[in-house]
mmCIF file of C-alpha atoms in Angstrom:
data_model
loop_
_atom_site.group_PDB
_atom_site.id
_atom_site.type_symbol
_atom_site.label_atom_id
_atom_site.label_comp_id
_atom_site.label_asym_id
_atom_site.label_seq_id
_atom_site.Cartn_x
_atom_site.Cartn_y
_atom_site.Cartn_z
ATOM 1 C CA UNK E 838 -4.981 -2.155 24.555
ATOM 2 C CA UNK E 839 -4.603 -1.875 20.757
ATOM 3 C CA UNK E 840 -2.343 0.671 19.013
ATOM 4 C CA UNK E 841 -3.466 1.711 15.520
ATOM 5 C CA UNK E 842 -1.343 3.655 13.061
ATOM 6 C CA UNK E 843 -3.555 4.978 10.275
ATOM 7 C CA UNK E 844 -3.770 7.207 7.272
ATOM 8 C CA UNK E 845 -5.631 10.424 8.005
ATOM 9 C CA UNK E 846 -8.605 9.403 5.842
ATOM 10 C CA UNK E 847 -9.623 5.741 5.904
ATOM 11 C CA UNK E 848 -13.192 4.609 6.632
ATOM 12 C CA UNK E 849 -12.045 1.017 7.071
ATOM 13 C CA UNK E 850 -10.138 1.975 10.246
ATOM 14 C CA UNK E 851 -13.393 3.267 11.745
ATOM 15 C CA UNK E 852 -15.131 0.002 10.848
ATOM 16 C CA UNK E 853 -12.438 -2.022 12.613
ATOM 17 C CA UNK E 854 -12.627 0.200 15.699
ATOM 18 C CA UNK E 855 -16.398 -0.345 15.861
ATOM 19 C CA UNK E 856 -15.722 -4.093 16.106
ATOM 20 C CA UNK E 857 -12.837 -3.932 18.587
ATOM 21 C CA UNK E 858 -14.686 -3.706 21.913
ATOM 22 C CA UNK E 859 -11.328 -2.936 23.529
ATOM 23 C CA UNK E 860 -9.258 0.079 24.573
ATOM 24 C CA UNK E 861 -7.280 1.529 21.683
ATOM 25 C CA UNK E 862 -4.979 4.388 20.685
ATOM 26 C CA UNK E 863 -5.224 5.695 17.137
ATOM 27 C CA UNK E 864 -2.349 7.745 15.720
ATOM 28 C CA UNK E 865 -3.009 9.397 12.362
ATOM 29 C CA UNK E 866 -0.212 10.339 9.987
ATOM 30 C CA UNK E 867 -0.684 14.058 10.757
ATOM 31 C CA UNK E 868 -1.342 13.769 14.510
ATOM 32 C CA UNK E 869 1.132 15.680 16.658
ATOM 33 C CA UNK E 870 2.277 13.566 19.621
ATOM 34 C CA UNK E 871 4.205 14.553 22.739
ATOM 35 C CA UNK E 872 6.557 11.960 24.232
ATOM 36 C CA UNK E 873 6.314 12.779 27.941
ATOM 37 C CA UNK E 874 8.884 10.226 28.974
ATOM 38 C CA UNK E 875 10.671 7.030 28.012
ATOM 39 C CA UNK E 876 11.942 5.548 31.264
ATOM 40 C CA UNK E 877 13.814 2.211 31.251
ATOM 41 C CA UNK E 878 15.608 0.461 34.090
ATOM 42 C CA UNK E 879 16.175 -3.088 35.312
ATOM 43 C CA UNK E 880 12.884 -3.117 37.226
ATOM 44 C CA UNK E 881 10.415 -1.657 34.712
ATOM 45 C CA UNK E 882 9.794 0.100 31.385
ATOM 46 C CA UNK E 883 7.616 3.141 30.861
ATOM 47 C CA UNK E 884 6.758 4.950 27.621
ATOM 48 C CA UNK E 885 4.154 7.706 28.025
ATOM 49 C CA UNK E 886 2.697 9.800 25.209
ATOM 50 C CA UNK E 887 -0.141 12.314 24.907
ATOM 51 C CA UNK E 888 -1.683 14.851 22.544
ATOM 52 C CA UNK E 889 -4.452 17.436 22.654
ATOM 53 C CA UNK E 890 -7.120 14.751 22.220
ATOM 54 C CA UNK E 891 -5.616 12.085 24.478
ATOM 55 C CA UNK E 892 -4.505 12.054 28.104
ATOM 56 C CA UNK E 893 -1.208 10.495 29.092
ATOM 57 C CA UNK E 894 -1.088 6.870 27.901
ATOM 58 C CA UNK E 895 1.558 4.283 28.733
ATOM 59 C CA UNK E 896 2.314 2.256 25.605
ATOM 60 C CA UNK E 897 3.688 -0.510 27.824
ATOM 61 C CA UNK E 898 0.042 -1.584 28.050
ATOM 62 C CA UNK E 899 -0.448 -2.292 24.346
ATOM 63 C CA UNK E 900 -0.974 -5.946 23.434
ATOM 64 C CA UNK E 901 -1.257 -5.597 19.655
ATOM 65 C CA UNK E 902 -0.540 -3.047 16.947
ATOM 66 C CA UNK E 903 -1.928 -2.460 13.459
ATOM 67 C CA UNK E 904 0.292 -0.601 10.995
ATOM 68 C CA UNK E 905 -1.945 0.990 8.365
ATOM 69 C CA UNK E 906 0.157 3.968 7.287
ATOM 70 C CA UNK E 907 1.377 6.950 9.265
ATOM 71 C CA UNK E 908 3.972 7.201 12.028
ATOM 72 C CA UNK E 909 4.492 9.147 15.235
ATOM 73 C CA UNK E 910 5.640 12.772 14.787
ATOM 74 C CA UNK E 911 6.083 15.832 16.985
ATOM 75 C CA UNK E 912 5.092 18.226 14.206
ATOM 76 C CA UNK E 913 7.783 20.728 15.187
ATOM 77 C CA UNK E 914 10.719 20.134 12.842
ATOM 78 C CA UNK E 915 12.255 17.416 10.675
ATOM 79 C CA UNK E 916 14.989 16.591 13.191
ATOM 80 C CA UNK E 917 12.600 16.033 16.107
ATOM 81 C CA UNK E 918 10.160 14.157 13.853
ATOM 82 C CA UNK E 919 12.989 11.781 12.918
ATOM 83 C CA UNK E 920 13.943 11.381 16.591
ATOM 84 C CA UNK E 921 10.324 10.533 17.432
ATOM 85 C CA UNK E 922 10.156 8.016 14.607
ATOM 86 C CA UNK E 923 13.386 6.249 15.585
ATOM 87 C CA UNK E 924 12.607 6.195 19.324
ATOM 88 C CA UNK E 925 9.057 4.961 18.809
ATOM 89 C CA UNK E 926 10.088 2.258 16.334
ATOM 90 C CA UNK E 927 12.856 1.074 18.646
ATOM 91 C CA UNK E 928 10.264 0.559 21.372
ATOM 92 C CA UNK E 929 7.298 -0.797 19.372
ATOM 93 C CA UNK E 930 9.023 -3.028 16.837
ATOM 94 C CA UNK E 931 11.001 -5.000 19.407
ATOM 95 C CA UNK E 932 7.962 -5.830 21.550
ATOM 96 C CA UNK E 933 6.771 -9.433 21.347
ATOM 97 C CA UNK E 934 3.153 -8.573 20.613
ATOM 98 C CA UNK E 935 0.725 -9.268 17.793
ATOM 99 C CA UNK E 936 1.567 -7.081 14.778
ATOM 100 C CA UNK E 937 -0.660 -6.679 11.725
ATOM 101 C CA UNK E 938 0.937 -4.899 8.787
ATOM 102 C CA UNK E 939 4.367 -3.346 8.734
ATOM 103 C CA UNK E 940 5.875 0.083 9.350
ATOM 104 C CA UNK E 941 6.494 1.810 6.024
ATOM 105 C CA UNK E 942 10.047 2.747 6.989
ATOM 106 C CA UNK E 943 10.614 -0.959 7.642
ATOM 107 C CA UNK E 944 9.247 -1.954 4.221
ATOM 108 C CA UNK E 945 12.665 -2.009 2.602
ATOM 109 C CA UNK E 946 11.480 -2.804 -0.889
ATOM 110 C CA UNK E 947 10.286 -0.992 -3.950
ATOM 111 C CA UNK E 948 8.038 -1.815 -6.869
ATOM 112 C CA UNK E 949 10.859 -3.565 -8.717
ATOM 113 C CA UNK E 950 11.885 -5.741 -5.743
ATOM 114 C CA UNK E 951 8.353 -7.058 -5.372
ATOM 115 C CA UNK E 952 7.951 -7.683 -9.094
ATOM 116 C CA UNK E 953 11.217 -9.619 -9.314
ATOM 117 C CA UNK E 954 10.208 -11.795 -6.369
ATOM 118 C CA UNK E 955 6.756 -12.402 -7.900
ATOM 119 C CA UNK E 956 8.457 -13.487 -11.101
ATOM 120 C CA UNK E 957 10.764 -15.833 -9.172
ATOM 121 C CA UNK E 958 7.664 -17.445 -7.615
ATOM 122 C CA UNK E 959 6.271 -18.185 -11.073
ATOM 123 C CA UNK E 960 3.822 -15.296 -11.465
ATOM 124 C CA UNK E 961 3.662 -13.609 -14.860
ATOM 125 C CA UNK E 962 4.619 -9.909 -14.994
ATOM 126 C CA UNK E 963 4.312 -7.266 -17.736
ATOM 127 C CA UNK E 964 7.490 -6.394 -19.647
ATOM 128 C CA UNK E 965 9.010 -3.552 -17.624
ATOM 129 C CA UNK E 966 11.607 -0.894 -18.466
ATOM 130 C CA UNK E 967 13.198 1.515 -15.983
ATOM 131 C CA UNK E 968 15.217 4.200 -17.726
ATOM 132 C CA UNK E 969 16.112 7.892 -17.916
ATOM 133 C CA UNK E 970 16.990 7.765 -21.611
ATOM 134 C CA UNK E 971 14.598 8.898 -24.356
ATOM 135 C CA UNK E 972 16.385 6.697 -26.917
ATOM 136 C CA UNK E 973 15.845 3.576 -24.783
ATOM 137 C CA UNK E 974 12.233 4.569 -24.166
ATOM 138 C CA UNK E 975 11.716 5.068 -27.917
ATOM 139 C CA UNK E 976 12.918 1.514 -28.621
ATOM 140 C CA UNK E 977 10.523 0.209 -25.952
ATOM 141 C CA UNK E 978 7.679 2.322 -27.353
ATOM 142 C CA UNK E 979 8.258 1.097 -30.921
ATOM 143 C CA UNK E 980 8.211 -2.530 -29.748
ATOM 144 C CA UNK E 981 4.680 -2.233 -28.325
ATOM 145 C CA UNK E 982 3.207 0.558 -30.484
ATOM 146 C CA UNK E 983 1.546 -1.922 -32.841
ATOM 147 C CA UNK E 984 0.166 -3.905 -29.897
ATOM 148 C CA UNK E 985 -1.385 -2.052 -26.962
ATOM 149 C CA UNK E 986 1.263 0.589 -26.323
ATOM 150 C CA UNK E 987 3.077 1.328 -23.062
ATOM 151 C CA UNK E 988 2.190 2.962 -19.741
ATOM 152 C CA UNK E 989 4.072 4.733 -16.957
ATOM 153 C CA UNK E 990 3.613 4.570 -13.184
ATOM 154 C CA UNK E 991 5.469 5.897 -10.168
ATOM 155 C CA UNK E 992 8.458 4.090 -8.632
ATOM 156 C CA UNK E 993 8.053 5.282 -5.023
ATOM 157 C CA UNK E 994 5.012 5.119 -2.751
ATOM 158 C CA UNK E 995 5.183 8.907 -2.391
ATOM 159 C CA UNK E 996 3.426 10.367 -5.412
ATOM 160 C CA UNK E 997 3.886 14.134 -5.215
ATOM 161 C CA UNK E 998 6.844 16.054 -6.641
ATOM 162 C CA UNK E 999 7.272 19.826 -6.653
ATOM 163 C CA UNK E 1000 9.672 22.055 -8.532
ATOM 164 C CA UNK E 1001 9.885 25.846 -8.730
ATOM 165 C CA UNK E 1002 6.817 26.058 -10.982
ATOM 166 C CA UNK E 1003 4.513 23.076 -10.530
ATOM 167 C CA UNK E 1004 3.281 20.400 -8.139
ATOM 168 C CA UNK E 1005 3.190 17.061 -9.970
ATOM 169 C CA UNK E 1006 0.890 14.174 -8.990
ATOM 170 C CA UNK E 1007 2.154 10.718 -9.974
ATOM 171 C CA UNK E 1008 -0.630 8.823 -8.226
ATOM 172 C CA UNK E 1009 -2.317 7.474 -11.353
ATOM 173 C CA UNK E 1010 -0.991 5.262 -14.131
ATOM 174 C CA UNK E 1011 -1.064 6.864 -17.595
ATOM 175 C CA UNK E 1012 -0.329 5.892 -21.194
ATOM 176 C CA UNK E 1013 2.730 7.133 -23.069
ATOM 177 C CA UNK E 1014 1.481 8.610 -26.331
ATOM 178 C CA UNK E 1015 3.483 9.761 -29.333
ATOM 179 C CA UNK E 1016 2.781 13.363 -28.305
ATOM 180 C CA UNK E 1017 4.237 12.752 -24.828
ATOM 181 C CA UNK E 1018 7.215 10.895 -26.269
ATOM 182 C CA UNK E 1019 7.962 13.802 -28.622
ATOM 183 C CA UNK E 1020 8.022 16.317 -25.772
ATOM 184 C CA UNK E 1021 10.229 14.225 -23.460
ATOM 185 C CA UNK E 1022 13.852 15.513 -23.261
ATOM 186 C CA UNK E 1023 16.755 13.267 -24.236
ATOM 187 C CA UNK E 1024 17.523 12.658 -20.552
ATOM 188 C CA UNK E 1025 14.907 12.732 -17.784
ATOM 189 C CA UNK E 1026 14.405 11.573 -14.202
ATOM 190 C CA UNK E 1027 14.563 7.781 -13.826
ATOM 191 C CA UNK E 1028 11.076 6.463 -14.591
ATOM 192 C CA UNK E 1029 9.063 3.246 -14.649
ATOM 193 C CA UNK E 1030 7.436 1.972 -17.883
ATOM 194 C CA UNK E 1031 5.503 -1.187 -18.771
ATOM 195 C CA UNK E 1032 3.826 -2.772 -21.740
ATOM 196 C CA UNK E 1033 0.093 -2.083 -21.626
ATOM 197 C CA UNK E 1034 -1.946 -5.234 -21.092
ATOM 198 C CA UNK E 1035 -5.596 -5.226 -22.122
ATOM 199 C CA UNK E 1036 -7.253 -7.014 -19.223
ATOM 200 C CA UNK E 1037 -10.465 -9.022 -19.313
ATOM 201 C CA UNK E 1038 -10.727 -7.741 -15.741
ATOM 202 C CA UNK E 1039 -8.495 -6.547 -12.902
ATOM 203 C CA UNK E 1040 -8.244 -8.138 -9.465
ATOM 204 C CA UNK E 1041 -7.681 -6.482 -6.086
ATOM 205 C CA UNK E 1042 -6.539 -8.975 -3.449
ATOM 206 C CA UNK E 1043 -6.686 -8.281 0.299
ATOM 207 C CA UNK E 1044 -4.238 -10.390 2.321
ATOM 208 C CA UNK E 1045 -4.425 -10.844 6.101
ATOM 209 C CA UNK E 1046 -2.290 -13.476 7.831
ATOM 210 C CA UNK E 1047 -2.605 -16.025 5.029
ATOM 211 C CA UNK E 1048 -6.275 -15.264 4.296
ATOM 212 C CA UNK E 1049 -7.294 -13.993 0.847
ATOM 213 C CA UNK E 1050 -10.245 -11.768 -0.042
ATOM 214 C CA UNK E 1051 -10.370 -11.013 -3.763
ATOM 215 C CA UNK E 1052 -12.609 -8.986 -6.036
ATOM 216 C CA UNK E 1053 -12.738 -8.851 -9.834
ATOM 217 C CA UNK E 1054 -13.238 -5.372 -11.287
ATOM 218 C CA UNK E 1055 -14.939 -5.094 -14.643
ATOM 219 C CA UNK E 1056 -14.571 -1.694 -16.324
ATOM 220 C CA UNK E 1057 -16.926 -0.820 -19.188
ATOM 221 C CA UNK E 1058 -14.862 2.069 -20.567
ATOM 222 C CA UNK E 1059 -11.298 1.952 -21.846
ATOM 223 C CA UNK E 1060 -9.423 3.477 -18.909
ATOM 224 C CA UNK E 1061 -5.792 3.041 -17.870
ATOM 225 C CA UNK E 1062 -6.334 3.131 -14.102
ATOM 226 C CA UNK E 1063 -9.526 1.670 -12.561
ATOM 227 C CA UNK E 1064 -9.239 4.058 -9.580
ATOM 228 C CA UNK E 1065 -10.549 6.849 -11.809
ATOM 229 C CA UNK E 1066 -13.863 4.944 -11.983
ATOM 230 C CA UNK E 1067 -14.405 4.274 -8.260
ATOM 231 C CA UNK E 1068 -16.783 7.230 -8.009
ATOM 232 C CA UNK E 1069 -18.619 6.265 -11.172
ATOM 233 C CA UNK E 1070 -20.409 2.961 -10.392
ATOM 234 C CA UNK E 1071 -22.063 2.842 -13.832
ATOM 235 C CA UNK E 1072 -18.686 2.094 -15.424
ATOM 236 C CA UNK E 1073 -17.360 -0.312 -12.798
ATOM 237 C CA UNK E 1074 -18.691 -3.648 -11.551
ATOM 238 C CA UNK E 1075 -17.019 -5.375 -8.590
ATOM 239 C CA UNK E 1076 -17.671 -9.070 -7.901
ATOM 240 C CA UNK E 1077 -16.270 -11.400 -5.197
ATOM 241 C CA UNK E 1078 -13.678 -13.583 -6.877
ATOM 242 C CA UNK E 1079 -11.883 -16.795 -5.961
ATOM 243 C CA UNK E 1080 -8.308 -16.952 -7.149
ATOM 244 C CA UNK E 1081 -6.953 -20.379 -8.156
ATOM 245 C CA UNK E 1082 -5.169 -22.021 -5.237
ATOM 246 C CA UNK E 1083 -1.956 -22.093 -7.293
ATOM 247 C CA UNK E 1084 -2.002 -18.291 -7.691
ATOM 248 C CA UNK E 1085 -2.880 -17.796 -4.010
ATOM 249 C CA UNK E 1086 0.029 -20.015 -3.034
ATOM 250 C CA UNK E 1087 2.475 -17.993 -5.118
ATOM 251 C CA UNK E 1088 1.134 -14.692 -3.751
ATOM 252 C CA UNK E 1089 1.384 -16.032 -0.207
ATOM 253 C CA UNK E 1090 5.085 -16.732 -0.772
ATOM 254 C CA UNK E 1091 5.648 -13.186 -2.070
ATOM 255 C CA UNK E 1092 3.996 -11.613 0.984
ATOM 256 C CA UNK E 1093 5.952 -13.867 3.341
ATOM 257 C CA UNK E 1094 9.240 -13.176 1.548
ATOM 258 C CA UNK E 1095 8.854 -9.508 2.513
ATOM 259 C CA UNK E 1096 7.585 -10.353 6.024
ATOM 260 C CA UNK E 1097 4.168 -8.874 5.265
ATOM 261 C CA UNK E 1098 1.075 -10.305 6.935
ATOM 262 C CA UNK E 1099 -1.230 -7.509 5.765
ATOM 263 C CA UNK E 1100 -1.679 -5.590 2.530
ATOM 264 C CA UNK E 1101 -3.221 -5.663 -0.917
ATOM 265 C CA UNK E 1102 -2.060 -6.947 -4.290
ATOM 266 C CA UNK E 1103 -3.153 -5.963 -7.786
ATOM 267 C CA UNK E 1104 -3.370 -8.453 -10.642
ATOM 268 C CA UNK E 1105 -4.774 -8.567 -14.158
ATOM 269 C CA UNK E 1106 -6.476 -11.433 -15.963
ATOM 270 C CA UNK E 1107 -5.902 -11.424 -19.720
ATOM 271 C CA UNK E 1108 -6.360 -14.180 -22.302
ATOM 272 C CA UNK E 1109 -6.402 -16.928 -19.678
ATOM 273 C CA UNK E 1110 -3.331 -15.654 -17.806
ATOM 274 C CA UNK E 1111 -2.883 -13.911 -14.442
ATOM 275 C CA UNK E 1112 -0.414 -11.004 -14.393
ATOM 276 C CA UNK E 1113 1.059 -9.684 -11.156
ATOM 277 C CA UNK E 1114 1.286 -5.886 -10.926
ATOM 278 C CA UNK E 1115 2.190 -4.781 -7.397
ATOM 279 C CA UNK E 1116 1.762 -5.057 -3.633
ATOM 280 C CA UNK E 1117 0.684 -2.176 -1.427
ATOM 281 C CA UNK E 1118 1.316 -2.674 2.336
ATOM 282 C CA UNK E 1119 -1.347 -0.064 3.195
ATOM 283 C CA UNK E 1120 -3.700 -0.409 0.226
ATOM 284 C CA UNK E 1121 -7.278 0.807 0.326
ATOM 285 C CA UNK E 1122 -9.616 -1.911 1.601
ATOM 286 C CA UNK E 1123 -12.955 -0.245 2.320
ATOM 287 C CA UNK E 1124 -14.206 -0.048 -1.275
ATOM 288 C CA UNK E 1125 -13.564 -3.794 -1.766
ATOM 289 C CA UNK E 1126 -14.879 -4.750 1.659
ATOM 290 C CA UNK E 1127 -18.086 -2.739 1.299
ATOM 291 C CA UNK E 1128 -18.817 -3.785 -2.286
ATOM 292 C CA UNK E 1129 -18.441 -7.503 -1.569
ATOM 293 C CA UNK E 1130 -19.685 -7.707 2.053
ATOM 294 C CA UNK E 1131 -16.499 -9.475 3.149
ATOM 295 C CA UNK E 1132 -16.762 -8.076 6.722
ATOM 296 C CA UNK E 1133 -12.967 -7.978 6.927
ATOM 297 C CA UNK E 1134 -13.253 -5.505 9.813
ATOM 298 C CA UNK E 1135 -14.500 -8.368 12.034
ATOM 299 C CA UNK E 1136 -11.572 -10.592 11.060
ATOM 300 C CA UNK E 1137 -9.013 -7.869 11.665
ATOM 301 C CA UNK E 1138 -10.552 -6.843 15.005
ATOM 302 C CA UNK E 1139 -10.434 -10.461 16.221
ATOM 303 C CA UNK E 1140 -6.803 -10.797 15.159
ATOM 304 C CA UNK E 1141 -5.902 -7.594 17.028
ATOM 305 C CA UNK E 1142 -7.600 -9.039 20.130
ATOM 306 C CA UNK E 1143 -5.798 -12.382 19.551
ATOM 307 C CA UNK E 1144 -9.138 -14.150 19.149
ATOM 308 C CA UNK E 1145 -8.573 -15.460 15.620
#
């Protein structure tokens, strides 16, 4: 039996399930689960869960697990949700079974950690500033104003923030303009800034257990974040791409340093150089997989069944 943690909306999960040909349990990030019992003694272990769509299932039967976002929750209150998360992780993470991906709560890194490690492995990175000071940001802005300018992106994987008046979405990368800089207060919430690199093309890399599947993305309009063009195929061309073995080797070391055997990485190619941007342990795969006919769902299904 295969246990799948998944984001609520992800077509790639459905593609993998179609290839599994095995019993599975899928837990979405919003699914409400009931832990019927966790019974442990010297003779046996038993961990039984259920929900409105699933009869009682004993997770002692699982032989592999795929972490693709989400976690087990009761849906009742924050305290019980945290209890569910801790109890479930204590049971699942210690089992000696095949694991693809990594629980988000166990991904004890942030954007800066990954970038520093990539740099230590010899990958180029954009000049980065993390600050809450307008004066420091102004110095950084002036340094790159005559070149390509600077951009800002979120620090945490969570990208929504709400105050008394507004709900802010930090999902997309955006450019810091003079107008924005003028309106920024002298002190603000700690934020992440980088020099803007004009890329010949961007690269999305899918990594599974040492295997690389890469695509080059060629954007025909000047946009800051290619994700804004995914629904506009006229402005975006995606082509299967083979990274140099040297770059693959360095990326492989970064993934292994953080004990990740599944995820995606974003790079840029500019003026003959590869620039590392970030790693996402639950990055979107379907748009790359479908555009390039990689059939990654077959590879992942075989790994979950211990056939690969």
